[in-house]
Amino acid sequence: MIRFVAERLIGLVLVLFVVSAVVFFLGTFIPGDAATILVGSEGATPEQFERVREELGLNDPLIVQYANWMKGVVRGDFGTSPITGRSVNDEIKSQFPVSMELTLLATILSTVIGLPLGIFAAIHANRITDFIIRTTLLVTFSVPIFVAGILLLLIGSRWLGPLYTSTYTPISEGIGKNLQSMILPTLSIAIPVSAMTMQMTRTSMLEMLNRPFITTARAKGARRRNILYIHALKNAMSPILTLLGFQFGILLGGLFVVETIFSLPGLGRGLLTAISQRDYLLMMAGTMVIAATFVIVNVIVDLAYPILDPRQRDTT
Amino acid sequence: MSAPDTAPAKRMAQEPRWKKLLKNPSGAAGVFLTALFVFLAIFGSWVAPYDPNEISVGPPIEGPSAEHWMGTDELGRDQTSRIVDAAQIAVTVSFLSVAIAFVVGSVFGIIAGYSGGWTDKILVRVMDVMFSFPALLLAIVIVAVLGPGLVTASIAIAIVYTPRFARVARGASLSVRQDLYIEAAKLSGVSPFRIARRHVIPNITASLIVLSALSMSTAQLAYASLSFLGLGTNPPNADYGSMLARARNFMTIAPWMIIFPAIALILLIVGFNLLGDALRDVLDPRSETEHGKIEGVEATI
C-alpha cells in the first residue's frame, strides 16, 4: 500500500514536470511576444524593442528561459506579468477559489442528481422506462455546456427574477449572495455531467444486480435495501469513481465557457484573457494550475480504489 | 464444426450489418440525422433560401416570419440560411478532426502494441502526458499557437483525440498479438508489415470505427466551444458556436437567435451520438460486457 502511494506520488511529480515543459514550449510558439504588445507595433524604434526584449529575458536561449521560469515555479513563484505589472501569484490566488468553488459545486450537484437517478433507472429497468431514460440521457449529454449556459441565462433573465443575478459576488460579501450568483453557472455544468454520472451508475448497477452474489443475498432473505446499497452499490462504485476522475476534466474544460458566459473572474476566463493579451507568464501559470489540479484529482481517485475495493489492496 | 444445427444460426449472424443498423430505431434516427447534416453540408447553398452572409436581406432582429422562418440576426441576415450554411463547417470539422486522429492514433497505437518494448513504453508515456491535460484546455492552447480557423481548430481537436485512438488501437493489437494465428503467420515467415495489414488491422477496425463515430459527437462539442470562444472560423462565416456567442448580446430581445442555432447544434450532436451507440451495438460484440460499456462511456467523453 505504501509502495503504491509512493509510486503514484513520484509519477505525479514526473507528469507535472513534463506538463510544465510542454506548457512552456507551447507558449513560446504562440505568435507575437510580450515585447511587441508592450512597445506597440507602430512607432517604436527597433532599439526600444530590443531593449524591452533584453529586459524581459526574451533574448536568452529557450532552455535558459525555461530554467529561469522553473526556478520560480518550484518555489511557488510564477513571476510578475510584464503586461499588467501585477504578480501572477496574486492573479492566480484570486482566480483559483472562484473556479474551484464552481467545480466543487458542479461535482456535488451532478452526483446528487445523477447517482440516485442512475440507481432508480437500474432498479426500474424495463422497456418503456429504459427508452425514456436513454433518450433523455442522450439528449442531455449532447447539449454543449455553453449552450446549457446560454439557455439557462435566457431562462434566468426572463423568468427567474430574484434568483437571477448577472454579476459575481465573492464569498466575502456573504455566502448567500455568493451562492445566488453561482446557481446558474453550476447548473449549466452539472446538467450535462449528471447525465454521464447517471448513465454510468445505471450500467454499473445493472451489471452488479445480475451477479450471482446478489441472487445469493436475495435467496438468504437479505433486505432489499441492504442488497441495493450494501451489496450492489458498493461494488458498482469503482467504475463510477473512474468516471468522476474523467468528469473532472470536463468540468475544468467547462470553466472556460461558463466563466465567459456568466462573467466569473476565474481561471478559465483569466487564461483566455491572458492568451489574447499574450501574457505568457499568466497563461503558463493558469495552464499549469488547471492541468496540475486535474492530475492531482486523478491520483486521488487512483488512491481511493483500494479503499473501496479490498481486492486491490494487496495486488497493487 | 459442421454440426447441421449451427447452420441457421450462422446464416442469421451474416445478416448485413447496415440492415441491423437501420432496424434499430435509434440507429435509424442516428443515420437519418447524420445524413441530413451531411446533405446540408454538401447541398446547403441550393437549399438555403438566401445568401447566408448577405446583410439586410430582411429587417434586422426580426422574429420568425413567412419570409424568414427562423428570423433574422442583428445585421438582417437570414437565420435559416446561416444555420443551413453552418452545417458545412460543423460536419467538415467533425470528419476532418476524427479522420486525422483515427489515422495518426491507429498507426502509433498499432506500432506500440505490436512491437512492444521501448517503442511501446515511450508512446504510452507520451499518451499519459497528453491525457493529463483537460481536453478543452489542450485544444485552446494549441489553437492559440496555430491561430484561430477551421483547419487549425480541426488539427487541435485531432491532436487532443489522437491518444484515445492510439490507446484503443494499442490495446486491441496487444490482445491480437498473442493470438495463435499471428504466431502461425510469424512462423511461416510472413513479414511484420504484412501481418499488420492482413491480420492486425482487420481485427481492430470495429473498435476504431465505433470510437470514431462516438468521437464525432465530442469533436463537434469541442469545436462548438472553441468557436463560441472566438477560436473557430473567422467572421462572417456562419458557425453554430459563434452565432450563439453573438446572439448572447441580443438575448433578451431576440431569443430566436439563440434557440434555432442551439437546436441545430444539439440535433447534430444527438445524431452522431445515436449513430455511434448503434454502431457499437452492431459492430462490437464486446459492448455487452462490462468492459465494452465502460470503454463506450469513456469514449463519449
PDB file of N, CA, C and O in Angstrom, chain A residues 15 18-19 23 26 29-31 138 142-144 146-147 150 153-154 157-158 200 203 207 211 243 249-250 253 256 260-261 271-272 275 291 294-295, chain B residues 129 131-134 136-137 140-141 144-145 221 224-225 228-229 241 244 248 251-252 255 258 262 265-266 269-270 273-274 277 290 293-294 297-298 301:
ATOM      1  N   VAL A  15       4.953  13.689 -14.029  1.00  0.00           N
ATOM      2  CA  VAL A  15       3.987  14.188 -15.010  1.00  0.00           C
ATOM      3  C   VAL A  15       3.910  15.712 -14.954  1.00  0.00           C
ATOM      4  O   VAL A  15       3.923  16.385 -15.983  1.00  0.00           O
ATOM      5  N   VAL A  18       6.865  17.208 -16.775  1.00  0.00           N
ATOM      6  CA  VAL A  18       6.728  17.155 -18.235  1.00  0.00           C
ATOM      7  C   VAL A  18       5.665  18.150 -18.699  1.00  0.00           C
ATOM      8  O   VAL A  18       5.846  18.856 -19.695  1.00  0.00           O
ATOM      9  N   VAL A  19       4.547  18.227 -17.940  1.00  0.00           N
ATOM     10  CA  VAL A  19       3.486  19.171 -18.296  1.00  0.00           C
ATOM     11  C   VAL A  19       4.049  20.601 -18.323  1.00  0.00           C
ATOM     12  O   VAL A  19       3.780  21.365 -19.252  1.00  0.00           O
ATOM     13  N   VAL A  23       3.889  23.000 -21.530  1.00  0.00           N
ATOM     14  CA  VAL A  23       3.226  24.295 -21.434  1.00  0.00           C
ATOM     15  C   VAL A  23       4.190  25.416 -21.838  1.00  0.00           C
ATOM     16  O   VAL A  23       3.860  26.291 -22.636  1.00  0.00           O
ATOM     17  N   LEU A  26       5.069  25.182 -25.698  1.00  0.00           N
ATOM     18  CA  LEU A  26       3.902  25.563 -26.499  1.00  0.00           C
ATOM     19  C   LEU A  26       3.723  27.081 -26.439  1.00  0.00           C
ATOM     20  O   LEU A  26       3.454  27.730 -27.435  1.00  0.00           O
ATOM     21  N   PHE A  29       5.689  29.153 -28.774  1.00  0.00           N
ATOM     22  CA  PHE A  29       5.309  29.071 -30.190  1.00  0.00           C
ATOM     23  C   PHE A  29       4.199  30.048 -30.540  1.00  0.00           C
ATOM     24  O   PHE A  29       3.904  30.281 -31.698  1.00  0.00           O
ATOM     25  N   ILE A  30       3.518  30.582 -29.525  1.00  0.00           N
ATOM     26  CA  ILE A  30       2.403  31.488 -29.815  1.00  0.00           C
ATOM     27  C   ILE A  30       2.939  32.727 -30.516  1.00  0.00           C
ATOM     28  O   ILE A  30       3.862  33.375 -30.028  1.00  0.00           O
ATOM     29  N   PRO A  31       2.371  33.022 -31.699  1.00  0.00           N
ATOM     30  CA  PRO A  31       2.901  34.146 -32.471  1.00  0.00           C
ATOM     31  C   PRO A  31       2.758  35.484 -31.726  1.00  0.00           C
ATOM     32  O   PRO A  31       1.776  35.700 -31.029  1.00  0.00           O
ATOM     33  N   LEU A 138     -29.419  10.777 -23.579  1.00  0.00           N
ATOM     34  CA  LEU A 138     -28.703  11.027 -24.816  1.00  0.00           C
ATOM     35  C   LEU A 138     -28.807  12.498 -25.206  1.00  0.00           C
ATOM     36  O   LEU A 138     -27.808  13.132 -25.549  1.00  0.00           O
ATOM     37  N   SER A 142     -25.845  15.514 -25.002  1.00  0.00           N
ATOM     38  CA  SER A 142     -25.489  16.102 -26.299  1.00  0.00           C
ATOM     39  C   SER A 142     -25.559  17.623 -26.253  1.00  0.00           C
ATOM     40  O   SER A 142     -25.283  18.279 -27.253  1.00  0.00           O
ATOM     41  N   VAL A 143     -25.983  18.178 -25.124  1.00  0.00           N
ATOM     42  CA  VAL A 143     -26.061  19.637 -25.021  1.00  0.00           C
ATOM     43  C   VAL A 143     -24.696  20.167 -24.567  1.00  0.00           C
ATOM     44  O   VAL A 143     -24.236  19.845 -23.486  1.00  0.00           O
ATOM     45  N   PRO A 144     -24.030  20.957 -25.426  1.00  0.00           N
ATOM     46  CA  PRO A 144     -22.744  21.511 -25.000  1.00  0.00           C
ATOM     47  C   PRO A 144     -22.935  22.385 -23.772  1.00  0.00           C
ATOM     48  O   PRO A 144     -23.984  23.010 -23.615  1.00  0.00           O
ATOM     49  N   PHE A 146     -21.766  25.197 -23.001  1.00  0.00           N
ATOM     50  CA  PHE A 146     -22.020  26.628 -23.240  1.00  0.00           C
ATOM     51  C   PHE A 146     -23.446  26.873 -23.716  1.00  0.00           C
ATOM     52  O   PHE A 146     -24.041  27.909 -23.410  1.00  0.00           O
ATOM     53  N   VAL A 147     -24.026  25.886 -24.435  1.00  0.00           N
ATOM     54  CA  VAL A 147     -25.422  26.034 -24.854  1.00  0.00           C
ATOM     55  C   VAL A 147     -26.329  25.964 -23.623  1.00  0.00           C
ATOM     56  O   VAL A 147     -27.236  26.780 -23.462  1.00  0.00           O
ATOM     57  N   ILE A 150     -26.053  29.323 -21.941  1.00  0.00           N
ATOM     58  CA  ILE A 150     -26.798  30.410 -22.577  1.00  0.00           C
ATOM     59  C   ILE A 150     -28.300  30.233 -22.374  1.00  0.00           C
ATOM     60  O   ILE A 150     -29.016  31.189 -22.069  1.00  0.00           O
ATOM     61  N   LEU A 153     -29.172  31.176 -18.964  1.00  0.00           N
ATOM     62  CA  LEU A 153     -29.098  32.630 -18.827  1.00  0.00           C
ATOM     63  C   LEU A 153     -30.368  33.262 -19.391  1.00  0.00           C
ATOM     64  O   LEU A 153     -30.947  34.186 -18.811  1.00  0.00           O
ATOM     65  N   LEU A 154     -30.805  32.719 -20.528  1.00  0.00           N
ATOM     66  CA  LEU A 154     -32.027  33.201 -21.175  1.00  0.00           C
ATOM     67  C   LEU A 154     -33.229  32.979 -20.258  1.00  0.00           C
ATOM     68  O   LEU A 154     -34.015  33.898 -20.004  1.00  0.00           O
ATOM     69  N   SER A 157     -32.875  35.238 -17.045  1.00  0.00           N
ATOM     70  CA  SER A 157     -33.130  36.669 -17.172  1.00  0.00           C
ATOM     71  C   SER A 157     -34.600  36.953 -17.441  1.00  0.00           C
ATOM     72  O   SER A 157     -35.105  38.020 -17.144  1.00  0.00           O
ATOM     73  N   ARG A 158     -35.322  35.973 -18.013  1.00  0.00           N
ATOM     74  CA  ARG A 158     -36.712  36.238 -18.352  1.00  0.00           C
ATOM     75  C   ARG A 158     -37.675  35.875 -17.240  1.00  0.00           C
ATOM     76  O   ARG A 158     -38.642  36.575 -17.003  1.00  0.00           O
ATOM     77  N   MET A 200     -23.564   6.006 -16.172  1.00  0.00           N
ATOM     78  CA  MET A 200     -22.556   5.098 -15.637  1.00  0.00           C
ATOM     79  C   MET A 200     -23.095   4.324 -14.444  1.00  0.00           C
ATOM     80  O   MET A 200     -22.878   3.122 -14.325  1.00  0.00           O
ATOM     81  N   THR A 203     -25.548   1.611 -15.724  1.00  0.00           N
ATOM     82  CA  THR A 203     -24.866   0.473 -16.329  1.00  0.00           C
ATOM     83  C   THR A 203     -24.179  -0.380 -15.276  1.00  0.00           C
ATOM     84  O   THR A 203     -24.285  -1.601 -15.264  1.00  0.00           O
ATOM     85  N   GLU A 207     -25.164  -4.236 -14.072  1.00  0.00           N
ATOM     86  CA  GLU A 207     -24.146  -5.263 -14.158  1.00  0.00           C
ATOM     87  C   GLU A 207     -24.046  -6.026 -12.832  1.00  0.00           C
ATOM     88  O   GLU A 207     -24.019  -7.246 -12.801  1.00  0.00           O
ATOM     89  N   ARG A 211     -25.264 -10.231 -10.964  1.00  0.00           N
ATOM     90  CA  ARG A 211     -24.220 -11.138 -10.483  1.00  0.00           C
ATOM     91  C   ARG A 211     -24.792 -12.193  -9.537  1.00  0.00           C
ATOM     92  O   ARG A 211     -25.767 -11.914  -8.819  1.00  0.00           O
ATOM     93  N   LEU A 243     -15.157   7.355 -13.561  1.00  0.00           N
ATOM     94  CA  LEU A 243     -15.844   8.374 -14.331  1.00  0.00           C
ATOM     95  C   LEU A 243     -15.704   9.741 -13.674  1.00  0.00           C
ATOM     96  O   LEU A 243     -15.516  10.750 -14.353  1.00  0.00           O
ATOM     97  N   GLY A 249     -12.102  16.474 -15.784  1.00  0.00           N
ATOM     98  CA  GLY A 249     -11.536  17.120 -16.966  1.00  0.00           C
ATOM     99  C   GLY A 249     -12.582  17.931 -17.716  1.00  0.00           C
ATOM    100  O   GLY A 249     -12.317  19.030 -18.189  1.00  0.00           O
ATOM    101  N   ILE A 250     -13.796  17.372 -17.810  1.00  0.00           N
ATOM    102  CA  ILE A 250     -14.876  18.090 -18.496  1.00  0.00           C
ATOM    103  C   ILE A 250     -15.266  19.323 -17.702  1.00  0.00           C
ATOM    104  O   ILE A 250     -15.489  20.397 -18.254  1.00  0.00           O
ATOM    105  N   GLY A 253     -12.755  21.905 -18.307  1.00  0.00           N
ATOM    106  CA  GLY A 253     -12.945  22.445 -19.658  1.00  0.00           C
ATOM    107  C   GLY A 253     -14.143  23.378 -19.678  1.00  0.00           C
ATOM    108  O   GLY A 253     -14.138  24.418 -20.336  1.00  0.00           O
ATOM    109  N   PHE A 256     -13.994  27.361 -18.971  1.00  0.00           N
ATOM    110  CA  PHE A 256     -13.723  28.387 -19.988  1.00  0.00           C
ATOM    111  C   PHE A 256     -15.007  29.024 -20.474  1.00  0.00           C
ATOM    112  O   PHE A 256     -15.142  30.242 -20.491  1.00  0.00           O
ATOM    113  N   THR A 260     -16.917  32.555 -19.034  1.00  0.00           N
ATOM    114  CA  THR A 260     -17.099  33.599 -20.040  1.00  0.00           C
ATOM    115  C   THR A 260     -18.555  34.059 -20.075  1.00  0.00           C
ATOM    116  O   THR A 260     -18.838  35.252 -20.072  1.00  0.00           O
ATOM    117  N   ILE A 261     -19.477  33.087 -20.083  1.00  0.00           N
ATOM    118  CA  ILE A 261     -20.901  33.440 -20.188  1.00  0.00           C
ATOM    119  C   ILE A 261     -21.371  34.225 -18.967  1.00  0.00           C
ATOM    120  O   ILE A 261     -22.071  35.220 -19.088  1.00  0.00           O
ATOM    121  N   LEU A 271      -7.393  32.738 -18.174  1.00  0.00           N
ATOM    122  CA  LEU A 271      -6.482  32.134 -19.146  1.00  0.00           C
ATOM    123  C   LEU A 271      -6.779  32.638 -20.554  1.00  0.00           C
ATOM    124  O   LEU A 271      -5.866  32.963 -21.322  1.00  0.00           O
ATOM    125  N   LEU A 272      -8.064  32.736 -20.897  1.00  0.00           N
ATOM    126  CA  LEU A 272      -8.428  33.231 -22.224  1.00  0.00           C
ATOM    127  C   LEU A 272      -7.951  34.664 -22.407  1.00  0.00           C
ATOM    128  O   LEU A 272      -7.426  35.028 -23.469  1.00  0.00           O
ATOM    129  N   ILE A 275      -4.241  34.674 -22.915  1.00  0.00           N
ATOM    130  CA  ILE A 275      -3.847  34.274 -24.268  1.00  0.00           C
ATOM    131  C   ILE A 275      -4.048  35.432 -25.230  1.00  0.00           C
ATOM    132  O   ILE A 275      -3.174  35.751 -26.035  1.00  0.00           O
ATOM    133  N   ALA A 291      -3.971  22.068 -15.232  1.00  0.00           N
ATOM    134  CA  ALA A 291      -3.500  20.713 -15.522  1.00  0.00           C
ATOM    135  C   ALA A 291      -3.112  19.998 -14.229  1.00  0.00           C
ATOM    136  O   ALA A 291      -3.424  18.827 -14.032  1.00  0.00           O
ATOM    137  N   PHE A 294      -6.075  18.779 -12.320  1.00  0.00           N
ATOM    138  CA  PHE A 294      -6.635  17.606 -12.991  1.00  0.00           C
ATOM    139  C   PHE A 294      -5.836  16.350 -12.650  1.00  0.00           C
ATOM    140  O   PHE A 294      -6.389  15.317 -12.271  1.00  0.00           O
ATOM    141  N   VAL A 295      -4.497  16.457 -12.762  1.00  0.00           N
ATOM    142  CA  VAL A 295      -3.637  15.307 -12.480  1.00  0.00           C
ATOM    143  C   VAL A 295      -3.773  14.880 -11.018  1.00  0.00           C
ATOM    144  O   VAL A 295      -3.910  13.701 -10.708  1.00  0.00           O
TER     145      VAL A 295
ATOM    146  N   VAL B 129       0.981  11.899 -20.761  1.00  0.00           N
ATOM    147  CA  VAL B 129       1.136  13.346 -20.609  1.00  0.00           C
ATOM    148  C   VAL B 129      -0.014  14.063 -21.303  1.00  0.00           C
ATOM    149  O   VAL B 129      -0.608  15.000 -20.762  1.00  0.00           O
ATOM    150  N   PHE B 131      -2.987  12.944 -21.853  1.00  0.00           N
ATOM    151  CA  PHE B 131      -4.213  12.734 -21.081  1.00  0.00           C
ATOM    152  C   PHE B 131      -4.241  13.580 -19.818  1.00  0.00           C
ATOM    153  O   PHE B 131      -5.282  13.718 -19.190  1.00  0.00           O
ATOM    154  N   SER B 132      -3.065  14.127 -19.415  1.00  0.00           N
ATOM    155  CA  SER B 132      -3.066  14.875 -18.170  1.00  0.00           C
ATOM    156  C   SER B 132      -3.511  16.328 -18.371  1.00  0.00           C
ATOM    157  O   SER B 132      -3.524  17.099 -17.434  1.00  0.00           O
ATOM    158  N   PHE B 133      -3.861  16.677 -19.612  1.00  0.00           N
ATOM    159  CA  PHE B 133      -4.487  17.987 -19.841  1.00  0.00           C
ATOM    160  C   PHE B 133      -5.977  17.779 -20.021  1.00  0.00           C
ATOM    161  O   PHE B 133      -6.382  16.892 -20.771  1.00  0.00           O
ATOM    162  N   PRO B 134      -6.816  18.602 -19.389  1.00  0.00           N
ATOM    163  CA  PRO B 134      -8.230  18.560 -19.753  1.00  0.00           C
ATOM    164  C   PRO B 134      -8.351  18.873 -21.253  1.00  0.00           C
ATOM    165  O   PRO B 134      -7.639  19.749 -21.759  1.00  0.00           O
ATOM    166  N   LEU B 136     -10.349  20.370 -23.436  1.00  0.00           N
ATOM    167  CA  LEU B 136     -10.588  21.700 -23.994  1.00  0.00           C
ATOM    168  C   LEU B 136      -9.406  22.641 -23.734  1.00  0.00           C
ATOM    169  O   LEU B 136      -9.068  23.479 -24.572  1.00  0.00           O
ATOM    170  N   LEU B 137      -8.749  22.459 -22.584  1.00  0.00           N
ATOM    171  CA  LEU B 137      -7.582  23.289 -22.273  1.00  0.00           C
ATOM    172  C   LEU B 137      -6.495  23.080 -23.322  1.00  0.00           C
ATOM    173  O   LEU B 137      -5.952  24.039 -23.881  1.00  0.00           O
ATOM    174  N   ILE B 140      -7.477  24.627 -26.631  1.00  0.00           N
ATOM    175  CA  ILE B 140      -7.391  26.088 -26.615  1.00  0.00           C
ATOM    176  C   ILE B 140      -5.935  26.537 -26.758  1.00  0.00           C
ATOM    177  O   ILE B 140      -5.609  27.437 -27.545  1.00  0.00           O
ATOM    178  N   VAL B 141      -5.033  25.878 -26.024  1.00  0.00           N
ATOM    179  CA  VAL B 141      -3.627  26.262 -26.098  1.00  0.00           C
ATOM    180  C   VAL B 141      -3.081  26.006 -27.512  1.00  0.00           C
ATOM    181  O   VAL B 141      -2.353  26.832 -28.066  1.00  0.00           O
ATOM    182  N   ALA B 144      -4.313  28.588 -29.794  1.00  0.00           N
ATOM    183  CA  ALA B 144      -3.589  29.836 -29.523  1.00  0.00           C
ATOM    184  C   ALA B 144      -2.249  29.833 -30.262  1.00  0.00           C
ATOM    185  O   ALA B 144      -1.797  30.863 -30.759  1.00  0.00           O
ATOM    186  N   VAL B 145      -1.612  28.665 -30.351  1.00  0.00           N
ATOM    187  CA  VAL B 145      -0.334  28.565 -31.037  1.00  0.00           C
ATOM    188  C   VAL B 145      -0.523  28.649 -32.548  1.00  0.00           C
ATOM    189  O   VAL B 145       0.185  29.378 -33.242  1.00  0.00           O
ATOM    190  N   LEU B 221     -18.734  18.886 -30.122  1.00  0.00           N
ATOM    191  CA  LEU B 221     -18.885  19.624 -28.856  1.00  0.00           C
ATOM    192  C   LEU B 221     -17.679  20.531 -28.638  1.00  0.00           C
ATOM    193  O   LEU B 221     -17.811  21.710 -28.318  1.00  0.00           O
ATOM    194  N   ALA B 224     -17.546  23.428 -31.239  1.00  0.00           N
ATOM    195  CA  ALA B 224     -18.550  24.448 -30.961  1.00  0.00           C
ATOM    196  C   ALA B 224     -18.089  25.336 -29.804  1.00  0.00           C
ATOM    197  O   ALA B 224     -18.262  26.558 -29.845  1.00  0.00           O
ATOM    198  N   SER B 225     -17.460  24.715 -28.785  1.00  0.00           N
ATOM    199  CA  SER B 225     -16.960  25.512 -27.661  1.00  0.00           C
ATOM    200  C   SER B 225     -15.850  26.447 -28.119  1.00  0.00           C
ATOM    201  O   SER B 225     -15.816  27.620 -27.741  1.00  0.00           O
ATOM    202  N   PHE B 228     -17.371  29.206 -30.014  1.00  0.00           N
ATOM    203  CA  PHE B 228     -18.061  30.107 -29.091  1.00  0.00           C
ATOM    204  C   PHE B 228     -17.067  31.065 -28.436  1.00  0.00           C
ATOM    205  O   PHE B 228     -17.356  32.237 -28.230  1.00  0.00           O
ATOM    206  N   LEU B 229     -15.868  30.569 -28.157  1.00  0.00           N
ATOM    207  CA  LEU B 229     -14.848  31.398 -27.504  1.00  0.00           C
ATOM    208  C   LEU B 229     -14.093  32.274 -28.510  1.00  0.00           C
ATOM    209  O   LEU B 229     -13.141  32.951 -28.147  1.00  0.00           O
ATOM    210  N   GLY B 241     -21.304  27.826 -32.965  1.00  0.00           N
ATOM    211  CA  GLY B 241     -20.719  28.393 -31.754  1.00  0.00           C
ATOM    212  C   GLY B 241     -20.660  29.906 -31.780  1.00  0.00           C
ATOM    213  O   GLY B 241     -21.092  30.587 -30.843  1.00  0.00           O
ATOM    214  N   LEU B 244     -24.044  31.640 -31.614  1.00  0.00           N
ATOM    215  CA  LEU B 244     -24.563  31.677 -30.247  1.00  0.00           C
ATOM    216  C   LEU B 244     -23.834  32.715 -29.410  1.00  0.00           C
ATOM    217  O   LEU B 244     -24.434  33.389 -28.577  1.00  0.00           O
ATOM    218  N   ARG B 248     -25.881  36.022 -27.783  1.00  0.00           N
ATOM    219  CA  ARG B 248     -25.927  36.272 -26.349  1.00  0.00           C
ATOM    220  C   ARG B 248     -26.186  37.760 -26.058  1.00  0.00           C
ATOM    221  O   ARG B 248     -26.867  38.097 -25.102  1.00  0.00           O
ATOM    222  N   MET B 251     -29.916  38.559 -26.343  1.00  0.00           N
ATOM    223  CA  MET B 251     -30.687  37.501 -25.737  1.00  0.00           C
ATOM    224  C   MET B 251     -32.093  37.904 -25.332  1.00  0.00           C
ATOM    225  O   MET B 251     -33.064  37.226 -25.647  1.00  0.00           O
ATOM    226  N   THR B 252     -32.189  39.064 -24.642  1.00  0.00           N
ATOM    227  CA  THR B 252     -33.488  39.405 -24.095  1.00  0.00           C
ATOM    228  C   THR B 252     -34.471  39.855 -25.172  1.00  0.00           C
ATOM    229  O   THR B 252     -35.658  39.629 -25.048  1.00  0.00           O
ATOM    230  N   PRO B 255     -34.720  36.021 -28.584  1.00  0.00           N
ATOM    231  CA  PRO B 255     -34.397  34.644 -28.170  1.00  0.00           C
ATOM    232  C   PRO B 255     -34.265  33.667 -29.345  1.00  0.00           C
ATOM    233  O   PRO B 255     -33.555  32.683 -29.237  1.00  0.00           O
ATOM    234  N   ILE B 258     -30.921  32.611 -30.415  1.00  0.00           N
ATOM    235  CA  ILE B 258     -30.249  31.585 -29.622  1.00  0.00           C
ATOM    236  C   ILE B 258     -30.878  30.222 -29.869  1.00  0.00           C
ATOM    237  O   ILE B 258     -30.180  29.237 -30.108  1.00  0.00           O
ATOM    238  N   ALA B 262     -29.051  26.717 -31.432  1.00  0.00           N
ATOM    239  CA  ALA B 262     -28.840  25.744 -30.356  1.00  0.00           C
ATOM    240  C   ALA B 262     -29.493  24.418 -30.714  1.00  0.00           C
ATOM    241  O   ALA B 262     -28.885  23.350 -30.561  1.00  0.00           O
ATOM    242  N   LEU B 265     -27.445  22.621 -33.443  1.00  0.00           N
ATOM    243  CA  LEU B 265     -26.210  22.049 -32.912  1.00  0.00           C
ATOM    244  C   LEU B 265     -26.496  20.792 -32.082  1.00  0.00           C
ATOM    245  O   LEU B 265     -25.835  19.760 -32.231  1.00  0.00           O
ATOM    246  N   ILE B 266     -27.526  20.878 -31.225  1.00  0.00           N
ATOM    247  CA  ILE B 266     -27.850  19.723 -30.380  1.00  0.00           C
ATOM    248  C   ILE B 266     -28.292  18.535 -31.244  1.00  0.00           C
ATOM    249  O   ILE B 266     -27.876  17.403 -31.018  1.00  0.00           O
ATOM    250  N   ILE B 269     -25.285  16.809 -32.753  1.00  0.00           N
ATOM    251  CA  ILE B 269     -24.538  16.005 -31.780  1.00  0.00           C
ATOM    252  C   ILE B 269     -25.334  14.764 -31.382  1.00  0.00           C
ATOM    253  O   ILE B 269     -24.786  13.662 -31.273  1.00  0.00           O
ATOM    254  N   VAL B 270     -26.661  14.933 -31.207  1.00  0.00           N
ATOM    255  CA  VAL B 270     -27.511  13.775 -30.909  1.00  0.00           C
ATOM    256  C   VAL B 270     -27.383  12.743 -32.036  1.00  0.00           C
ATOM    257  O   VAL B 270     -27.244  11.543 -31.791  1.00  0.00           O
ATOM    258  N   ASN B 273     -24.157  10.894 -31.769  1.00  0.00           N
ATOM    259  CA  ASN B 273     -24.201  10.005 -30.606  1.00  0.00           C
ATOM    260  C   ASN B 273     -25.030   8.760 -30.868  1.00  0.00           C
ATOM    261  O   ASN B 273     -24.628   7.643 -30.530  1.00  0.00           O
ATOM    262  N   LEU B 274     -26.221   8.966 -31.489  1.00  0.00           N
ATOM    263  CA  LEU B 274     -27.099   7.826 -31.791  1.00  0.00           C
ATOM    264  C   LEU B 274     -26.403   6.878 -32.754  1.00  0.00           C
ATOM    265  O   LEU B 274     -26.418   5.656 -32.576  1.00  0.00           O
ATOM    266  N   ASP B 277     -23.667   4.961 -30.857  1.00  0.00           N
ATOM    267  CA  ASP B 277     -24.224   3.927 -29.974  1.00  0.00           C
ATOM    268  C   ASP B 277     -24.682   2.717 -30.766  1.00  0.00           C
ATOM    269  O   ASP B 277     -24.417   1.578 -30.405  1.00  0.00           O
ATOM    270  N   GLU B 290     -19.050  -5.702 -19.435  1.00  0.00           N
ATOM    271  CA  GLU B 290     -18.795  -4.535 -18.607  1.00  0.00           C
ATOM    272  C   GLU B 290     -17.717  -3.671 -19.253  1.00  0.00           C
ATOM    273  O   GLU B 290     -17.840  -2.475 -19.380  1.00  0.00           O
ATOM    274  N   LYS B 293     -18.816  -1.521 -22.222  1.00  0.00           N
ATOM    275  CA  LYS B 293     -19.680  -0.392 -21.883  1.00  0.00           C
ATOM    276  C   LYS B 293     -18.889   0.747 -21.263  1.00  0.00           C
ATOM    277  O   LYS B 293     -19.123   1.900 -21.562  1.00  0.00           O
ATOM    278  N   ILE B 294     -17.938   0.366 -20.427  1.00  0.00           N
ATOM    279  CA  ILE B 294     -17.135   1.412 -19.804  1.00  0.00           C
ATOM    280  C   ILE B 294     -16.310   2.133 -20.858  1.00  0.00           C
ATOM    281  O   ILE B 294     -16.260   3.353 -20.900  1.00  0.00           O
ATOM    282  N   VAL B 297     -18.464   4.659 -22.574  1.00  0.00           N
ATOM    283  CA  VAL B 297     -18.718   5.896 -21.845  1.00  0.00           C
ATOM    284  C   VAL B 297     -17.483   6.788 -21.860  1.00  0.00           C
ATOM    285  O   VAL B 297     -17.567   7.991 -22.063  1.00  0.00           O
ATOM    286  N   GLU B 298     -16.322   6.159 -21.707  1.00  0.00           N
ATOM    287  CA  GLU B 298     -15.091   6.949 -21.771  1.00  0.00           C
ATOM    288  C   GLU B 298     -14.999   7.640 -23.121  1.00  0.00           C
ATOM    289  O   GLU B 298     -14.639   8.793 -23.216  1.00  0.00           O
ATOM    290  N   ILE B 301     -16.785  10.786 -23.697  1.00  0.00           N
ATOM    291  CA  ILE B 301     -16.234  11.957 -23.028  1.00  0.00           C
ATOM    292  C   ILE B 301     -15.106  12.499 -23.870  1.00  0.00           C
ATOM    293  O   ILE B 301     -14.948  13.683 -24.062  1.00  0.00           O
TER     294      ILE B 301
END
